[in-house]
One Martini backbone bead per residue (centre of mass of N, CA, C, O) as a GRO file, in nm:
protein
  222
    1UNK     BB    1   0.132  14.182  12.018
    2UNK     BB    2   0.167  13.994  12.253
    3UNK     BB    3   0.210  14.251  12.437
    4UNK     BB    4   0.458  14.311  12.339
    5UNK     BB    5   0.621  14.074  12.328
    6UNK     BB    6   0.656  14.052  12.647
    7UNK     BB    7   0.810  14.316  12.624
    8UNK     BB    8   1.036  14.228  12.452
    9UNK     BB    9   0.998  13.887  12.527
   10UNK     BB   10   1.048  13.593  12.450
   11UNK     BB   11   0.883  13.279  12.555
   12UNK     BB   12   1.192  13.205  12.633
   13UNK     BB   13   1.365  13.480  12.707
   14UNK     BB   14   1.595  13.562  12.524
   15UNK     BB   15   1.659  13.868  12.530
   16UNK     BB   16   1.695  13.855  12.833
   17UNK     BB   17   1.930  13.725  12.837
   18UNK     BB   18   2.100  13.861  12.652
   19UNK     BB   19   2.115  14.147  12.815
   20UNK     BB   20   2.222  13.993  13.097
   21UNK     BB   21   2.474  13.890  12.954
   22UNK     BB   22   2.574  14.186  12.903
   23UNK     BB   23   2.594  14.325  13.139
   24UNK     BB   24   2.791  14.126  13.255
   25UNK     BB   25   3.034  14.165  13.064
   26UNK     BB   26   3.064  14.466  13.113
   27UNK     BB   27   3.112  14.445  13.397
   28UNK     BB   28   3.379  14.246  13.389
   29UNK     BB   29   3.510  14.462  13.192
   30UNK     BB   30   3.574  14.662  13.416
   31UNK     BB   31   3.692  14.514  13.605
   32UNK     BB   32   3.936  14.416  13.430
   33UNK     BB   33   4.037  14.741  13.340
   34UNK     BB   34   3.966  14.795  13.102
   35UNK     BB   35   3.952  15.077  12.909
   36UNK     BB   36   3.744  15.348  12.729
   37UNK     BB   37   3.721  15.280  12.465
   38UNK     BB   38   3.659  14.953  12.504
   39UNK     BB   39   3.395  14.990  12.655
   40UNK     BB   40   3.267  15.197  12.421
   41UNK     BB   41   3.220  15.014  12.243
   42UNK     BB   42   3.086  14.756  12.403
   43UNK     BB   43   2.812  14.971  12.449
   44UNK     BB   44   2.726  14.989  12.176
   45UNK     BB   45   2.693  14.696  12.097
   46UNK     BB   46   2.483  14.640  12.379
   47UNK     BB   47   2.297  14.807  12.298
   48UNK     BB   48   2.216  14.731  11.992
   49UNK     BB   49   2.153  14.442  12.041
   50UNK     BB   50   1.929  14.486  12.239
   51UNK     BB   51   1.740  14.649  12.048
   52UNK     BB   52   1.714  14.432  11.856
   53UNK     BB   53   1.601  14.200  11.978
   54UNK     BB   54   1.345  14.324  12.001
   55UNK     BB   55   1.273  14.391  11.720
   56UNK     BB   56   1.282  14.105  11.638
   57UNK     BB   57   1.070  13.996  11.809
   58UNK     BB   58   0.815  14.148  11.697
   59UNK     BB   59   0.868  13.999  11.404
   60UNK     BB   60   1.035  13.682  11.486
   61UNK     BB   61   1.066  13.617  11.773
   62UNK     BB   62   1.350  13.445  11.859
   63UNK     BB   63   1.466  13.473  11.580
   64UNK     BB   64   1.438  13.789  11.541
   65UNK     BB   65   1.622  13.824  11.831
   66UNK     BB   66   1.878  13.701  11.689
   67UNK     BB   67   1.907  13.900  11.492
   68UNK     BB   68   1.881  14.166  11.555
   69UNK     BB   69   2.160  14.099  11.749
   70UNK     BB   70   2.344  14.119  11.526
   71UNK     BB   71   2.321  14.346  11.407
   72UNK     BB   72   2.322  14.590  11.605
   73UNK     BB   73   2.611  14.490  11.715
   74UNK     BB   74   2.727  14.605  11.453
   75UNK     BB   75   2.627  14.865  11.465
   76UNK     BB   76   2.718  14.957  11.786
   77UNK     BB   77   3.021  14.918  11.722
   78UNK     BB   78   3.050  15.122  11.533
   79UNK     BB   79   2.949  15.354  11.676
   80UNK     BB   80   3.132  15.304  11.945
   81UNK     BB   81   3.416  15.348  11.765
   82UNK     BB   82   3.328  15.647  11.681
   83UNK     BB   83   3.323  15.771  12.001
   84UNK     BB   84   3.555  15.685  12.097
   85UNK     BB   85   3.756  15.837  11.889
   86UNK     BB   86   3.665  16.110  11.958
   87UNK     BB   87   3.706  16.086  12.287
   88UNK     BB   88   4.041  16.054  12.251
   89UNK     BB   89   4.095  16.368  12.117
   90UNK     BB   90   4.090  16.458  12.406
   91UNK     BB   91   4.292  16.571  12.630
   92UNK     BB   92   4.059  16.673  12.810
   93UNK     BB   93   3.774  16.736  12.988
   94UNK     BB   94   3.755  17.026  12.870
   95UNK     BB   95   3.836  16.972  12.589
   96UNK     BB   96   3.539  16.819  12.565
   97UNK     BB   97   3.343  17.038  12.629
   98UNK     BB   98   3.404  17.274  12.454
   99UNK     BB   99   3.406  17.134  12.198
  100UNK     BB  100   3.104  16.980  12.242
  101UNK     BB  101   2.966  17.231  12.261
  102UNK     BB  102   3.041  17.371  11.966
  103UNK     BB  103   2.933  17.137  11.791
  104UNK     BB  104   2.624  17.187  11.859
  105UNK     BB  105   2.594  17.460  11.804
  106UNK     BB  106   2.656  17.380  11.476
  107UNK     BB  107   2.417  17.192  11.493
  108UNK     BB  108   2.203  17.391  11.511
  109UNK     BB  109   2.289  17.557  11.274
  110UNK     BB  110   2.217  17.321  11.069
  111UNK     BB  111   1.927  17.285  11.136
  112UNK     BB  112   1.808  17.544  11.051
  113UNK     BB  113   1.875  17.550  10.776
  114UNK     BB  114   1.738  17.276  10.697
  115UNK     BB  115   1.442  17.410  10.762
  116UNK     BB  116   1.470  17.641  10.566
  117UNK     BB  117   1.498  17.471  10.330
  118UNK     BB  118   1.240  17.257  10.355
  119UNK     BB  119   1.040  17.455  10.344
  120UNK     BB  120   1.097  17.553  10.055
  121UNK     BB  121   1.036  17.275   9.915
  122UNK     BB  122   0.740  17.254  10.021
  123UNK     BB  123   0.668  17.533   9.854
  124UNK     BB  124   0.732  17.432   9.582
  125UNK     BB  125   0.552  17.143   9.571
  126UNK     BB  126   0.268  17.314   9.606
  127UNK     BB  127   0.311  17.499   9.393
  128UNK     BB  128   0.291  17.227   9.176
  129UNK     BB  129   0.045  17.098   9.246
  130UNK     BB  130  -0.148  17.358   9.173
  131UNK     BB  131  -0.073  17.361   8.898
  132UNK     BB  132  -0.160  17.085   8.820
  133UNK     BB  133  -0.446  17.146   8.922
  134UNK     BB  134  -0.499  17.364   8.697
  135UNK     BB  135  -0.441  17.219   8.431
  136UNK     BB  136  -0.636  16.989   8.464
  137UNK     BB  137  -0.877  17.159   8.471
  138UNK     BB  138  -0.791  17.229   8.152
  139UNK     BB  139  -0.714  16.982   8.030
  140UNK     BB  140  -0.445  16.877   8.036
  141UNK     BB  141  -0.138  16.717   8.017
  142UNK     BB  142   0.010  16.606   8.339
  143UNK     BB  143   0.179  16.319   8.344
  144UNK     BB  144   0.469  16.393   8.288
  145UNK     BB  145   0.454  16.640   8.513
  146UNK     BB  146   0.436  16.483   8.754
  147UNK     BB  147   0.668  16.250   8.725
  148UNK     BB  148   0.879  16.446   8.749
  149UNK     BB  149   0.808  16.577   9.051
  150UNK     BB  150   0.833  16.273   9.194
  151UNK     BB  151   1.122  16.274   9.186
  152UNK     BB  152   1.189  16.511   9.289
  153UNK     BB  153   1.067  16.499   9.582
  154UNK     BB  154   1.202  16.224   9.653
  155UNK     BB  155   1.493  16.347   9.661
  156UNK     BB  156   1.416  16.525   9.883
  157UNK     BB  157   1.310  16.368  10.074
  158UNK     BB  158   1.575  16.174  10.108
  159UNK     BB  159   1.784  16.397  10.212
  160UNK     BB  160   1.627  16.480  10.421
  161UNK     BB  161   1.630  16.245  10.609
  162UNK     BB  162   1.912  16.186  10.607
  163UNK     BB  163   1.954  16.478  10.775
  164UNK     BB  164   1.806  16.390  11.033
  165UNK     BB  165   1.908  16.129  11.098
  166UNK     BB  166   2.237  16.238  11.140
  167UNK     BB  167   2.144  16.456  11.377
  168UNK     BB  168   2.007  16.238  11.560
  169UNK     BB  169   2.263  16.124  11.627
  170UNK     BB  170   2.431  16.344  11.726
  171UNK     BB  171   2.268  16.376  11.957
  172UNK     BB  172   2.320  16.174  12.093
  173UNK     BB  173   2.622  16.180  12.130
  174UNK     BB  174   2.602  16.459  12.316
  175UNK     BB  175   2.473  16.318  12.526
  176UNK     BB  176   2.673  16.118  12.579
  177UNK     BB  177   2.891  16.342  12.626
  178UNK     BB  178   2.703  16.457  12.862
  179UNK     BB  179   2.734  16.223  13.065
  180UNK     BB  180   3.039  16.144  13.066
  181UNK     BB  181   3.118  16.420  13.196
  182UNK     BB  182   2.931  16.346  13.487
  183UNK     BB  183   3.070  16.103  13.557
  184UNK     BB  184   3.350  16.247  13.562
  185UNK     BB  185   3.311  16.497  13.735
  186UNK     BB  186   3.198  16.749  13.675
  187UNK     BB  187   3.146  17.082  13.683
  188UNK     BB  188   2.781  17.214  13.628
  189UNK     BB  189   2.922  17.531  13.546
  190UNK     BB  190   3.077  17.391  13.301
  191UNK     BB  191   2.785  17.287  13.151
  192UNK     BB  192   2.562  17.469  13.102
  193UNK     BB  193   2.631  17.555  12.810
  194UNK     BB  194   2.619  17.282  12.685
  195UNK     BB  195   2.336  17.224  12.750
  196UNK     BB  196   2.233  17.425  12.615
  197UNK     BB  197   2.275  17.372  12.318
  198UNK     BB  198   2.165  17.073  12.345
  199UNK     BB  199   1.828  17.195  12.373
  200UNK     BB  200   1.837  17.339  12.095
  201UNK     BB  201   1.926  17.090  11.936
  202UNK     BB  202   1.666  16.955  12.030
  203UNK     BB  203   1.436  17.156  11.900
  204UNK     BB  204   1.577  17.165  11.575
  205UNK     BB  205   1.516  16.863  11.558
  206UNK     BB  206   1.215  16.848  11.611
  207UNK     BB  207   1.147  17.041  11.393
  208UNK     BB  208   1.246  16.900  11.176
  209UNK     BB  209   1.108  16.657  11.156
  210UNK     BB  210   0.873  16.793  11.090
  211UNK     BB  211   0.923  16.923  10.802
  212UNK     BB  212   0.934  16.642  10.697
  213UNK     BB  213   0.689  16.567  10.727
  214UNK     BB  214   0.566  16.806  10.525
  215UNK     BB  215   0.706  16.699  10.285
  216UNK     BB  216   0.603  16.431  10.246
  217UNK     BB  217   0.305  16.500  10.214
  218UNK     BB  218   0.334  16.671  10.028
  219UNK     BB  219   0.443  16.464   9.781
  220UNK     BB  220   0.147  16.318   9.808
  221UNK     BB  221   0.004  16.465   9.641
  222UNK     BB  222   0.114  16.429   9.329
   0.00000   0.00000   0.00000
C-alpha cells in the first residue's frame, strides 16, 4: 500500500509533521516546569495523536492522517488522564512499586481465570456444534437451534474480546508504571518482583489472545 503509505507517512509529510511538532510541544512543556500529572496526561494525548495519525495515513492518505490524530489524541488524552490520577494516588515511589507489583499479581491471576472459562465456552460451543451436525445427519431442522447457537456464540465472544482487550491494555499500563519506576531512579532489586508478575502477565495474556482465537474459530463452525 504504497510503502505502507511511506511508512505512515503521508505525501506531503503530514503524519511526520504533527509527530515532530508534538514533540516539541511536549520537550518545550517538560522545560517550563510543567508538574507530571500534567505532563502525564500530554504523554498519552501525544501518544494517541501519533498512532491516530499513522493509522489514518493508511486509511485515507493526509486526510485520514489528520482525523485519525484528532481522534487517537482525545483518546490518549483520556487514557493519560486514568493514568496520571492513578499515579497521583501512590504516596510516594515505593508505595507505586508494591502496589503496582500487587495490580499485576491481581490481574494475572485474572487473565487465567479468564483463560480458563473461555476453554470451557469454546468447548461447549464444539460440543453444540457437533450435535448440531449429528442431527443435521440425522434429517432433522436445525435452523433454529443454529440461529440460537450463534447468538449465544456471539454474546460469548464478544465479551471474551472485551475482557482481553481490557487486560491488554491495563498490561500496557503496568509496564508503563514499571518503565517510569526505572526513570525514577528505583533500585533494580525494588523491581525484580514487580518484574516478575508482569512477565506472568504478559504470558497469560498473550494465552488469553490465543484462546480467544480459538473461541472465534469454534464460533465460525455454527
Amino acid at each position: 500500500m504504497s510503502g505502507m503509505r511511506d511508512m505512515l507517512v503521508g505525501r506531503s509529510g503530514t503524519p511526520r509533521a504533527l509527530t515532530a511538532a508534538l514533540a516539541l510541544l511536549l520537550g518545550g512543556c517538560a522545560e517550563t516546569g510543567l508538574d507530571d500529572q500534567t505532563l502525564t496526561i500530554l504523554g498519552g494525548s501525544a501518544v494517541g495523536a501519533g498512532a491516530g495519525a499513522g493509522i489514518g495515513a493508511l486509511v485515507d492518505g493526509d486526510r485520514g492522517a489528520a482525523l485519525g490524530a484528532g481522534v487517537g489524541a482525545l483518546v490518549g488524552l483520556g487514557a493519560g488522564a486514568l493514568v496520571a490520577e492513578r499515579k497521583a494516588s501512590y504516596a510516594s515511589l515505593e508505595d507505586q512499586i508494591v502496589t503496582e507489583t500487587r495490580v499485576a499479581q491481581a490481574r494475572t491471576s485474572e487473565a487465567q481465570a479468564e483463560v480458563a472459562a473461555i476453554r470451557r465456552a469454546t468447548a461447549a460451543i464444539e460440543a453444540r456444534v457437533d450435535a448440531l451436525e449429528s442431527a443435521r445427519r440425522g434429517g432433522r431442522d436445525t435452523r433454529a437451534a443454529a440461529v440460537a447457537a450463534r447468538g449465544d456464540a456471539a454474546k460469548r465472544l464478544a465479551a471474551a474480546e472485551a475482557r482481553s482487550e481490557a487486560l491488554a491494555a491495563e498490561l500496557a499500563t503496568s509496564r508503563r508504571f514499571l518503565a517510569d519506576a526505572e526513570a525514577r531512579g528505583a533500585p533494580p532489586a525494588r523491581l525484580a518482583a514487580w518484574r516478575g508478575e508482569i512477565a506472568a502477565f504478559t504470558a497469560q495474556e498473550a494465552q488469553l489472545r490465543r484462546e480467544v482465537d480459538a473461541l472465534r474459530a469454534a464460533s465460525a463452525r455454527i
